Amino acid sequence: MTRLLLVEDDETIGQALRSSLTAHGHGVAWETTGRAALRAAAGDPLDLVLLDLGLPDLDGVAVCRELRVAQPDAVIVILTARDEEMDVIIGLEAGADDYLTKPVRLAELHARIRAHLRRVESVTRAEINDPLKLGDLVLDPSSRRVTLAGSDLPLRAKEYELLARLAAEPGVAISRETLMSDVWDEHWFGSTKTLDVHVAALRRRLAEAEDHTTVPVIVTLRGHGYRLDVPPA
């Protein structure tokens, strides 16, 4: 059974979501405050967290950051009434994998949950491949470890998967739709804004090693997608 943490302070919404999630076979722990959510996250590993940003005691974005540290392998989906683009970007940069704007449509919520959990399962069961070397960057699929000039490059789960997908075809233009399908799920629908946020995060992490001349560069192809270029040694 999926271990799911619901963090929602609105009693009516929380009751409805818990009932619907339970009916779909998930084991749901429901908390109404940020502090309670962090206590719950300090226990056994979770599969997925549904996190409302408008909490009564703590800032939801700060809670998201702490949840990501406490549950590094859990999928975090933000539930927010804040539909401004910057709010969404801040939430994703805080460690969330996805977001849904309130009022939440239950059909879409369950579709997103299934998509994320299928993706986690497929990555877990993926065949182990040999390490991939691109200039000073090395990706080891067996350990999901990334090193840059011999030093570890810490990446979140989706950042690693996105980088691995781009690195699988260096120099090849990959469409946004293909990246969303391969990194998130083949049945993905909705906004691709989360892709842009993860690309921006990857660029920042790679830029931290700007002293190295053979660091791959993620190139934006307007109207199409992205390409990973490896400078010559």
Coordinates of C-alpha atoms in Angstrom, one line a residue:
M1 CA 0.0 0.0 0.0
T2 CA 1.2 3.5 -0.9
R3 CA 2.4 5.5 2.1
L4 CA 1.0 8.9 1.5
L5 CA 1.2 12.0 3.7
L6 CA -1.6 14.6 3.2
V7 CA -0.8 18.1 4.7
E8 CA -4.0 20.2 4.5
D9 CA -5.4 22.6 7.1
D10 CA -8.8 23.0 5.6
E11 CA -11.1 20.4 7.3
T12 CA -13.5 20.1 4.4
I13 CA -10.9 19.7 1.8
G14 CA -8.8 17.4 3.9
Q15 CA -11.7 15.1 4.7
A16 CA -12.6 14.9 1.0
L17 CA -9.1 14.2 -0.1
R18 CA -8.4 11.6 2.5
S19 CA -11.7 9.8 1.7
S20 CA -10.9 9.8 -2.0
L21 CA -7.3 8.8 -1.6
T22 CA -8.2 6.0 0.8
A23 CA -10.8 4.7 -1.6
H24 CA -8.1 4.5 -4.3
G25 CA -6.1 2.1 -2.0
H26 CA -3.6 4.6 -0.5
G27 CA -2.6 4.5 3.2
V28 CA -3.1 8.1 4.2
A29 CA -1.7 10.0 7.2
W30 CA -3.4 13.5 7.4
E31 CA -1.8 16.4 9.2
T32 CA -3.2 19.9 9.4
T33 CA 0.0 21.9 10.4
G34 CA 3.5 22.2 9.1
R35 CA 5.1 21.1 12.4
A36 CA 2.9 18.0 12.6
A37 CA 3.8 17.2 9.0
L38 CA 7.5 17.4 9.8
R39 CA 7.1 15.1 12.8
A40 CA 5.3 12.6 10.6
A41 CA 8.0 12.8 8.0
A42 CA 10.6 12.0 10.6
G43 CA 9.3 8.4 10.8
D44 CA 9.1 5.7 8.1
P45 CA 9.9 6.4 4.5
L46 CA 7.0 7.9 2.5
D47 CA 6.1 7.3 -1.1
L48 CA 4.3 10.6 -1.7
V49 CA 3.4 13.9 0.0
L50 CA 0.5 16.1 -0.9
L51 CA 1.4 19.5 0.6
D52 CA -0.8 22.5 0.9
L53 CA 1.3 25.7 0.9
G54 CA -1.1 27.8 2.9
L55 CA -0.5 26.3 6.4
P56 CA -1.5 28.1 9.6
D57 CA 1.8 27.7 11.5
L58 CA 4.7 27.6 9.1
D59 CA 5.5 28.8 5.6
G60 CA 4.6 26.0 3.2
V61 CA 7.7 26.5 1.0
A62 CA 9.9 26.1 4.1
V63 CA 8.1 23.0 5.1
C64 CA 8.6 21.7 1.6
R65 CA 12.4 22.2 1.9
E66 CA 12.5 20.3 5.2
L67 CA 10.3 17.5 3.9
R68 CA 12.7 17.1 1.0
V69 CA 15.6 16.7 3.4
A70 CA 13.6 14.3 5.7
Q71 CA 12.2 12.2 2.8
P72 CA 14.7 12.5 -0.1
D73 CA 13.0 9.7 -2.1
A74 CA 9.4 10.7 -1.7
V75 CA 7.4 12.4 -4.4
I76 CA 6.2 15.8 -3.2
V77 CA 3.2 17.4 -4.9
I78 CA 2.2 20.9 -3.9
L79 CA -1.5 21.8 -3.6
T80 CA -1.8 25.5 -3.8
A81 CA -4.3 28.3 -4.3
R82 CA -1.5 30.5 -5.3
D83 CA -1.6 30.4 -9.1
E84 CA 1.1 33.1 -9.7
E85 CA 4.0 31.7 -11.8
M86 CA 6.6 32.8 -9.3
D87 CA 4.9 31.0 -6.4
V88 CA 4.9 27.8 -8.4
I89 CA 8.5 28.2 -9.3
I90 CA 9.5 28.8 -5.7
G91 CA 7.7 25.7 -4.6
L92 CA 9.3 23.5 -7.3
E93 CA 12.7 24.9 -6.5
A94 CA 12.1 24.1 -2.8
G95 CA 12.1 20.5 -3.7
A96 CA 8.6 19.7 -5.0
D97 CA 8.3 17.4 -8.0
D98 CA 4.9 18.7 -9.2
Y99 CA 2.1 21.1 -8.3
L100 CA -1.7 21.3 -8.6
T101 CA -3.7 24.5 -8.3
K102 CA -6.8 24.5 -6.1
P103 CA -9.6 23.7 -6.5
V104 CA -8.1 20.3 -7.1
R105 CA -9.9 18.1 -9.6
L106 CA -9.9 14.6 -8.2
A107 CA -9.5 12.9 -11.5
E108 CA -6.4 14.9 -12.3
L109 CA -5.0 14.4 -8.8
H110 CA -5.3 10.6 -9.0
A111 CA -3.9 10.6 -12.6
R112 CA -0.9 12.6 -11.4
I113 CA -0.3 10.3 -8.4
R114 CA -0.5 7.2 -10.6
A115 CA 2.0 8.8 -13.0
H116 CA 4.5 9.7 -10.4
L117 CA 4.3 6.3 -8.7
R118 CA 4.6 4.4 -12.0
R119 CA 7.7 6.5 -12.8
V120 CA 9.3 5.7 -9.4
E121 CA 8.6 2.0 -9.8
S122 CA 10.1 1.9 -13.3
V123 CA 13.2 3.7 -12.2
T124 CA 13.6 1.3 -9.2
R125 CA 13.4 -1.7 -11.6
A126 CA 15.4 -0.2 -14.4
E127 CA 18.3 -2.2 -15.7
I128 CA 21.7 -1.2 -14.4
N129 CA 24.0 0.3 -17.0
D130 CA 27.6 1.1 -17.2
P131 CA 28.6 4.6 -16.0
L132 CA 28.2 7.4 -18.7
K133 CA 31.1 9.8 -19.1
L134 CA 30.6 13.2 -20.7
G135 CA 33.7 15.4 -20.4
D136 CA 34.3 15.9 -16.7
L137 CA 30.8 14.6 -15.8
V138 CA 30.1 11.0 -14.9
L139 CA 26.7 9.4 -14.3
D140 CA 26.6 6.0 -12.6
P141 CA 23.1 4.5 -13.0
S142 CA 23.8 1.7 -10.6
S143 CA 24.3 4.1 -7.7
R144 CA 22.5 7.2 -9.2
R145 CA 25.7 9.0 -8.4
V146 CA 26.9 12.0 -10.4
T147 CA 30.4 13.3 -10.2
L148 CA 32.1 16.3 -11.7
A149 CA 35.8 16.2 -12.0
G150 CA 35.8 13.5 -9.3
S151 CA 33.6 15.5 -6.9
D152 CA 30.1 14.5 -6.0
L153 CA 27.3 16.6 -7.6
P154 CA 24.3 16.3 -5.4
L155 CA 21.1 16.1 -7.4
R156 CA 17.4 15.6 -6.5
A157 CA 15.7 12.5 -7.9
K158 CA 14.0 14.3 -10.8
E159 CA 17.1 16.4 -11.5
Y160 CA 19.1 13.2 -11.9
E161 CA 16.6 11.5 -14.1
L162 CA 16.4 14.6 -16.4
L163 CA 20.1 14.9 -16.7
A164 CA 20.4 11.1 -17.4
R165 CA 17.8 11.4 -20.2
L166 CA 19.6 14.3 -21.8
A167 CA 23.0 12.6 -21.4
A168 CA 21.7 9.5 -23.1
E169 CA 21.7 11.4 -26.4
P170 CA 24.3 14.2 -26.2
G171 CA 24.0 16.7 -29.0
V172 CA 20.5 15.5 -29.9
A173 CA 17.5 17.9 -29.8
I174 CA 14.9 16.4 -27.5
S175 CA 11.4 17.8 -27.5
R176 CA 9.6 19.0 -24.3
E177 CA 7.0 16.4 -24.8
T178 CA 9.5 13.6 -25.0
L179 CA 11.3 14.8 -21.9
M180 CA 8.0 15.0 -20.0
S181 CA 7.0 11.5 -21.1
D182 CA 10.4 9.9 -20.4
V183 CA 11.2 11.7 -17.1
W184 CA 7.8 12.2 -15.6
D185 CA 5.4 9.7 -17.3
E186 CA 4.2 8.6 -20.7
H187 CA 0.6 9.6 -19.8
W188 CA 1.6 13.1 -18.5
F189 CA -0.8 15.9 -19.2
G190 CA -0.9 19.5 -18.1
S191 CA 1.7 22.2 -17.7
T192 CA 5.4 21.5 -18.6
K193 CA 6.5 24.4 -16.3
T194 CA 8.0 21.8 -13.9
L195 CA 10.4 20.8 -16.7
D196 CA 11.7 24.4 -17.1
V197 CA 12.3 24.7 -13.3
H198 CA 14.3 21.4 -13.2
V199 CA 16.4 22.5 -16.2
A200 CA 17.1 25.8 -14.4
A201 CA 18.1 23.9 -11.3
L202 CA 20.4 21.6 -13.3
R203 CA 22.1 24.6 -15.0
R204 CA 22.8 26.2 -11.6
R205 CA 24.4 23.0 -10.3
L206 CA 26.5 22.6 -13.4
A207 CA 27.5 26.2 -13.2
E208 CA 29.0 25.7 -9.8
A209 CA 31.8 23.8 -11.5
E210 CA 32.4 26.5 -14.1
D211 CA 36.2 26.2 -13.6
H212 CA 36.0 23.0 -15.6
T213 CA 36.1 23.4 -19.4
T214 CA 34.4 20.2 -20.2
V215 CA 31.2 20.6 -18.3
P216 CA 28.1 19.7 -20.4
V217 CA 25.8 22.6 -21.3
I218 CA 22.0 22.4 -21.5
V219 CA 20.9 24.4 -24.6
T220 CA 17.3 25.7 -24.9
L221 CA 15.7 25.1 -28.3
R222 CA 12.9 27.6 -28.5
G223 CA 9.6 26.1 -29.6
H224 CA 11.0 22.6 -29.3
G225 CA 12.9 21.5 -26.2
Y226 CA 16.5 21.1 -25.0
R227 CA 19.9 19.6 -26.0
L228 CA 22.9 18.6 -23.9
D229 CA 26.1 19.8 -25.5
V230 CA 29.6 18.6 -24.4
P231 CA 32.4 21.0 -25.1
P232 CA 35.5 19.5 -26.6
A233 CA 38.3 18.7 -24.2

